[in-house]
Short mmCIF file of C-alpha atoms and ligand atoms in Angstrom, two decimals:
data_model
loop_
_atom_site.label_atom_id
_atom_site.label_comp_id
_atom_site.label_asym_id
_atom_site.label_seq_id
_atom_site.Cartn_x
_atom_site.Cartn_y
_atom_site.Cartn_z
CA UNK L 1168 -4.20 32.67 -128.66
CA UNK L 1169 -4.57 30.51 -131.75
CA UNK L 1170 -5.12 31.67 -135.03
CA UNK L 1171 -9.07 30.48 -135.94
CA UNK L 1172 -10.96 32.01 -137.87
CA UNK L 1173 -13.78 31.64 -135.56
CA UNK L 1174 -14.02 30.24 -131.91
CA UNK L 1175 -13.68 26.54 -131.85
CA UNK L 1176 -16.62 24.75 -130.48
CA UNK L 1177 -16.03 23.72 -126.73
CA UNK L 1178 -14.72 20.19 -125.72
CA UNK L 1179 -17.52 17.75 -125.26
CA UNK L 1180 -17.14 16.06 -121.93
CA UNK L 1181 -18.89 13.93 -119.48
CA UNK L 1182 -19.34 13.90 -115.59
CA UNK L 1183 -17.62 10.93 -113.57
CA UNK L 1184 -19.00 9.94 -110.49
CA UNK L 1185 -16.80 10.94 -107.19
CA UNK L 1186 -14.92 13.54 -108.98
CA UNK L 1187 -15.06 16.96 -110.26
CA UNK L 1188 -12.96 15.80 -113.17
CA UNK L 1189 -14.76 15.17 -116.63
CA UNK L 1190 -14.03 13.05 -119.53
CA UNK L 1191 -13.32 14.50 -122.63
CA UNK L 1192 -15.00 12.56 -125.79
CA UNK L 1193 -13.23 12.07 -128.62
CA UNK L 1194 -15.37 9.56 -130.86
CA UNK L 1195 -18.78 8.05 -130.29
CA UNK L 1196 -19.07 4.38 -131.70
CA UNK L 1197 -21.71 2.41 -131.68
CA UNK L 1198 -22.74 -1.26 -131.94
CA UNK L 1199 -25.69 -2.58 -134.28
CA UNK L 1200 -27.51 -5.88 -134.01
CA UNK L 1201 -25.69 -7.07 -131.09
CA UNK L 1202 -28.37 -8.74 -129.15
CA UNK L 1203 -30.48 -11.41 -131.46
CA UNK L 1204 -33.87 -10.41 -130.12
CA UNK L 1205 -33.40 -6.89 -131.05
CA UNK L 1206 -31.95 -8.36 -134.44
CA UNK L 1207 -35.17 -10.07 -134.81
CA UNK L 1208 -37.67 -7.48 -133.79
CA UNK L 1209 -36.00 -5.37 -136.94
CA UNK L 1210 -36.50 -7.93 -139.30
CA UNK L 1211 -38.10 -11.32 -138.44
CA UNK L 1212 -36.18 -12.93 -141.22
CA UNK L 1213 -32.70 -11.68 -140.26
CA UNK L 1214 -30.06 -14.23 -140.64
CA UNK L 1215 -28.39 -14.61 -136.90
CA UNK L 1216 -25.23 -15.31 -138.42
CA UNK L 1217 -24.47 -12.21 -140.09
CA UNK L 1218 -21.93 -10.30 -137.01
CA UNK L 1219 -22.71 -7.39 -135.46
CA UNK L 1220 -20.73 -4.05 -137.14
CA UNK L 1221 -19.94 -0.57 -136.13
CA UNK L 1222 -21.50 2.86 -136.95
CA UNK L 1223 -20.51 6.22 -135.42
CA UNK L 1224 -22.19 9.38 -133.89
CA UNK L 1225 -20.90 12.61 -134.01
CA UNK L 1226 -19.10 13.59 -130.47
CA UNK L 1227 -21.38 16.73 -130.24
CA UNK L 1228 -24.44 14.65 -130.07
CA UNK L 1229 -23.82 13.53 -126.87
CA UNK L 1230 -26.34 15.25 -123.96
CA UNK L 1231 -25.97 14.37 -120.24
CA UNK L 1232 -28.15 13.02 -117.69
CA UNK L 1233 -30.84 15.32 -116.98
CA UNK L 1234 -31.18 17.14 -120.18
CA UNK L 1235 -34.11 18.17 -122.49
CA UNK L 1236 -33.44 16.46 -125.93
CA UNK L 1237 -35.45 18.64 -128.76
CA UNK L 1238 -37.41 16.27 -130.67
CA UNK L 1239 -35.57 15.78 -133.99
CA UNK L 1240 -36.61 17.10 -137.66
CA UNK L 1241 -37.30 14.63 -140.42
CA UNK L 1242 -38.92 11.74 -138.54
CA UNK L 1243 -42.28 10.38 -137.20
CA UNK L 1244 -40.45 7.39 -135.50
CA UNK L 1245 -38.34 8.42 -132.79
CA UNK L 1246 -37.23 5.32 -130.73
CA UNK L 1247 -35.29 4.53 -127.68
CA UNK L 1248 -32.51 2.25 -127.22
CA UNK L 1249 -30.67 1.42 -124.04
CA UNK L 1250 -27.34 0.52 -124.05
CA UNK L 1251 -24.50 0.20 -121.67
CA UNK L 1252 -21.38 2.23 -122.81
CA UNK L 1253 -17.92 1.37 -122.44
CA UNK L 1254 -15.38 4.21 -122.44
CA UNK L 1255 -11.64 4.13 -123.48
CA UNK L 1256 -8.84 5.20 -121.20
CA UNK L 1257 -6.00 3.50 -122.83
CA UNK L 1258 -5.55 3.75 -126.90
CA UNK L 1259 -4.39 0.91 -128.86
CA UNK L 1260 -5.16 -0.65 -132.32
CA UNK L 1261 -5.44 -4.87 -132.93
CA UNK L 1262 -6.07 -5.27 -129.13
CA UNK L 1263 -6.54 -8.87 -128.39
CA UNK L 1264 -9.71 -10.13 -126.88
CA UNK L 1265 -7.52 -10.89 -123.85
CA UNK L 1266 -6.22 -7.45 -123.09
CA UNK L 1267 -9.14 -5.31 -124.34
CA UNK L 1268 -10.95 -4.60 -120.78
CA UNK L 1269 -7.59 -3.16 -119.89
CA UNK L 1270 -8.34 -0.62 -122.18
CA UNK L 1271 -11.98 0.30 -120.81
CA UNK L 1272 -11.41 3.03 -117.82
CA UNK L 1273 -15.52 3.86 -117.17
CA UNK L 1274 -18.76 2.30 -117.68
CA UNK L 1275 -22.08 4.52 -118.00
CA UNK L 1276 -25.67 3.79 -119.63
CA UNK L 1277 -26.74 5.28 -122.56
CA UNK L 1278 -29.61 5.89 -125.14
CA UNK L 1279 -29.08 5.15 -128.68
CA UNK L 1280 -31.64 7.86 -129.85
CA UNK L 1281 -32.88 6.58 -133.30
CA UNK L 1282 -35.35 7.89 -136.50
CA UNK L 1283 -36.16 4.64 -137.12
CA UNK L 1284 -38.13 5.74 -140.11
CA UNK L 1285 -35.09 7.40 -141.60
CA UNK L 1286 -32.66 4.20 -140.51
CA UNK L 1287 -35.13 1.75 -142.08
CA UNK L 1288 -35.59 4.00 -145.50
CA UNK L 1289 -31.71 3.71 -145.37
CA UNK L 1290 -31.53 0.40 -145.06
CA UNK L 1291 -34.01 -0.14 -148.05
CA UNK L 1292 -32.44 1.90 -150.24
CA UNK L 1293 -28.72 0.78 -149.18
CA UNK L 1294 -27.76 4.61 -148.25
CA UNK L 1295 -25.89 5.51 -145.07
CA UNK L 1296 -27.23 5.09 -141.76
CA UNK L 1297 -26.41 8.77 -140.30
CA UNK L 1298 -29.77 9.98 -141.18
CA UNK L 1299 -31.55 7.42 -138.87
CA UNK L 1300 -28.70 7.48 -136.02
CA UNK L 1301 -26.50 10.47 -136.21
CA UNK L 1302 -28.39 13.15 -135.79
CA UNK L 1303 -28.08 16.24 -133.06
CA UNK L 1304 -28.57 15.38 -129.47
CA UNK L 1305 -28.87 11.45 -130.37
CA UNK L 1306 -26.63 10.13 -127.85
CA UNK L 1307 -27.62 10.70 -124.48
CA UNK L 1308 -25.23 9.32 -121.93
CA UNK L 1309 -25.35 9.36 -118.07
CA UNK L 1310 -22.40 9.93 -115.48
CA UNK L 1311 -19.66 7.44 -115.75
CA UNK L 1312 -18.36 4.93 -113.15
CA UNK L 1313 -14.85 4.34 -112.93
CA UNK L 1314 -14.42 0.57 -113.63
CA UNK L 1315 -12.57 0.36 -110.01
CA UNK L 1316 -16.03 0.82 -108.90
CA UNK L 1317 -18.23 -0.33 -111.42
CA UNK L 1318 -16.29 -3.78 -112.16
CA UNK L 1319 -16.47 -5.36 -115.66
CA UNK L 1320 -19.46 -7.36 -115.11
CA UNK L 1321 -22.43 -4.80 -115.48
CA UNK L 1322 -25.04 -7.23 -116.37
CA UNK L 1323 -28.84 -5.86 -116.20
CA UNK L 1324 -30.03 -2.97 -118.53
CA UNK L 1325 -33.51 -1.76 -118.79
CA UNK L 1326 -35.55 1.52 -119.77
CA UNK L 1327 -38.48 3.00 -118.85
CA UNK L 1328 -40.76 5.62 -120.42
CA UNK L 1329 -43.28 7.52 -118.21
CA UNK L 1330 -42.53 4.96 -115.32
CA UNK L 1331 -43.47 1.72 -117.85
CA UNK L 1332 -40.55 -0.44 -118.31
CA UNK L 1333 -40.16 -0.85 -122.13
CA UNK L 1334 -36.69 -2.59 -122.25
CA UNK L 1335 -35.03 -4.93 -119.49
CA UNK L 1336 -32.11 -7.44 -120.48
CA UNK L 1337 -28.85 -8.81 -119.48
CA UNK L 1338 -25.64 -7.77 -121.19
CA UNK L 1339 -24.76 -11.60 -121.16
CA UNK L 1340 -27.03 -12.00 -124.13
CA UNK L 1341 -25.05 -9.54 -126.56
CA UNK L 1342 -23.37 -11.42 -129.06
CA UNK L 1343 -20.16 -9.74 -129.12
CA UNK L 1344 -19.22 -9.18 -125.42
CA UNK L 1345 -17.51 -6.01 -124.29
CA UNK L 1346 -14.01 -7.21 -124.73
CA UNK L 1347 -14.86 -8.90 -128.13
CA UNK L 1348 -16.12 -5.34 -129.08
CA UNK L 1349 -13.18 -3.38 -128.10
CA UNK L 1350 -11.08 -5.59 -130.00
CA UNK L 1351 -12.78 -5.61 -133.31
CA UNK L 1352 -13.24 -2.35 -133.18
CA UNK L 1353 -9.60 -1.71 -132.69
CA UNK L 1354 -8.99 -3.59 -135.88
CA UNK L 1355 -10.91 -0.75 -137.80
CA UNK L 1356 -9.69 2.33 -136.13
CA UNK L 1357 -7.00 3.16 -133.30
CA UNK L 1358 -8.72 3.69 -129.85
CA UNK L 1359 -7.68 6.61 -128.45
CA UNK L 1360 -8.69 7.89 -124.64
CA UNK L 1361 -11.94 9.74 -124.95
CA UNK L 1362 -13.44 7.30 -127.30
CA UNK L 1363 -16.73 5.90 -126.16
CA UNK L 1364 -18.50 2.55 -127.32
CA UNK L 1365 -22.58 2.24 -126.96
CA UNK L 1366 -22.25 -1.85 -126.94
CA UNK L 1367 -25.66 -2.40 -128.59
CA UNK L 1368 -29.82 -2.77 -127.45
CA UNK L 1369 -31.45 -5.50 -126.57
CA UNK L 1370 -35.07 -5.82 -127.82
CA UNK L 1371 -37.94 -3.77 -126.45
CA UNK L 1372 -37.16 -0.70 -128.56
CA UNK L 1373 -40.08 1.66 -128.86
CA UNK L 1374 -41.32 5.03 -129.62
CA UNK L 1375 -41.24 8.27 -127.85
CA UNK L 1376 -42.44 11.88 -128.17
CA UNK L 1377 -42.75 14.83 -126.95
CA UNK L 1378 -43.10 15.23 -123.33
CA UNK L 1379 -41.99 11.72 -122.33
CA UNK L 1380 -39.83 10.76 -119.87
CA UNK L 1381 -36.68 8.27 -120.79
CA UNK L 1382 -34.66 6.54 -118.02
CA UNK L 1383 -32.11 4.19 -118.67
CA UNK L 1384 -30.51 2.07 -115.91
CA UNK L 1385 -27.59 -0.38 -115.82
CA UNK L 1386 -26.82 -2.63 -112.83
CA UNK L 1387 -24.48 -0.54 -110.43
CA UNK L 1388 -24.33 2.62 -112.87
CA UNK L 1389 -25.92 5.88 -112.22
CA UNK L 1390 -29.16 6.40 -113.91
CA UNK L 1391 -29.63 8.41 -117.03
CA UNK L 1392 -32.92 10.21 -117.33
CA UNK L 1393 -33.86 12.53 -120.41
CA UNK L 1394 -37.16 14.32 -121.32
CA UNK L 1395 -38.01 14.64 -124.85
CA UNK L 1396 -38.83 18.16 -125.72
CA UNK L 1397 -41.44 19.80 -128.33
CA UNK L 1398 -40.89 19.71 -132.06
CA UNK L 1399 -38.95 22.42 -133.27
MN1 MN N 1606 -28.14 0.89 -130.68
#
């Protein structure tokens, strides 16, 4: 029995297809502006030469397939962003692009839930992005599929709200490929097993609200379905 002043929180983890063993989540990294059409829908005057960048969500913001996500506080503009999620199985720093995919052990589909009004307020004021991006329950992630089944070529990603398609794109449109994302992120942080990377969203992001059923899909991976709950 360790000497803690209170019971430590449970390890956040995700289900993996084909096994009862679970993937323990260490960190949740996200890529901003990794699809040009989404960059432009966020800012018509955006300079497309500005590279993508990274931010984080807390690991305990992860929620699993089938969850009801409480409508978050402080927003009138909750939005969906479907993203391919790469899950690190082998750590490293300064990983070469040519070696980067060897560090990815699983893929999943995820939704980068965003309080867009708070994100834009932060953008205007040059504040950090946490209020817009890193709130409780902001990282729904689907069941993980091993690379041995999914390969590294997951292409189509899409998202529907109450059965109506809102987003539909191809990971081939990513500015930085999964390998480039892993390599560049590993220059800033030492990656460790358990890190997951949400690789950015394509165009078509939009508002969701209480009662909406949001289904995210990526080719060859189990779909992720969440329901938006009521306001607290
Ligand atoms: Mn995103």
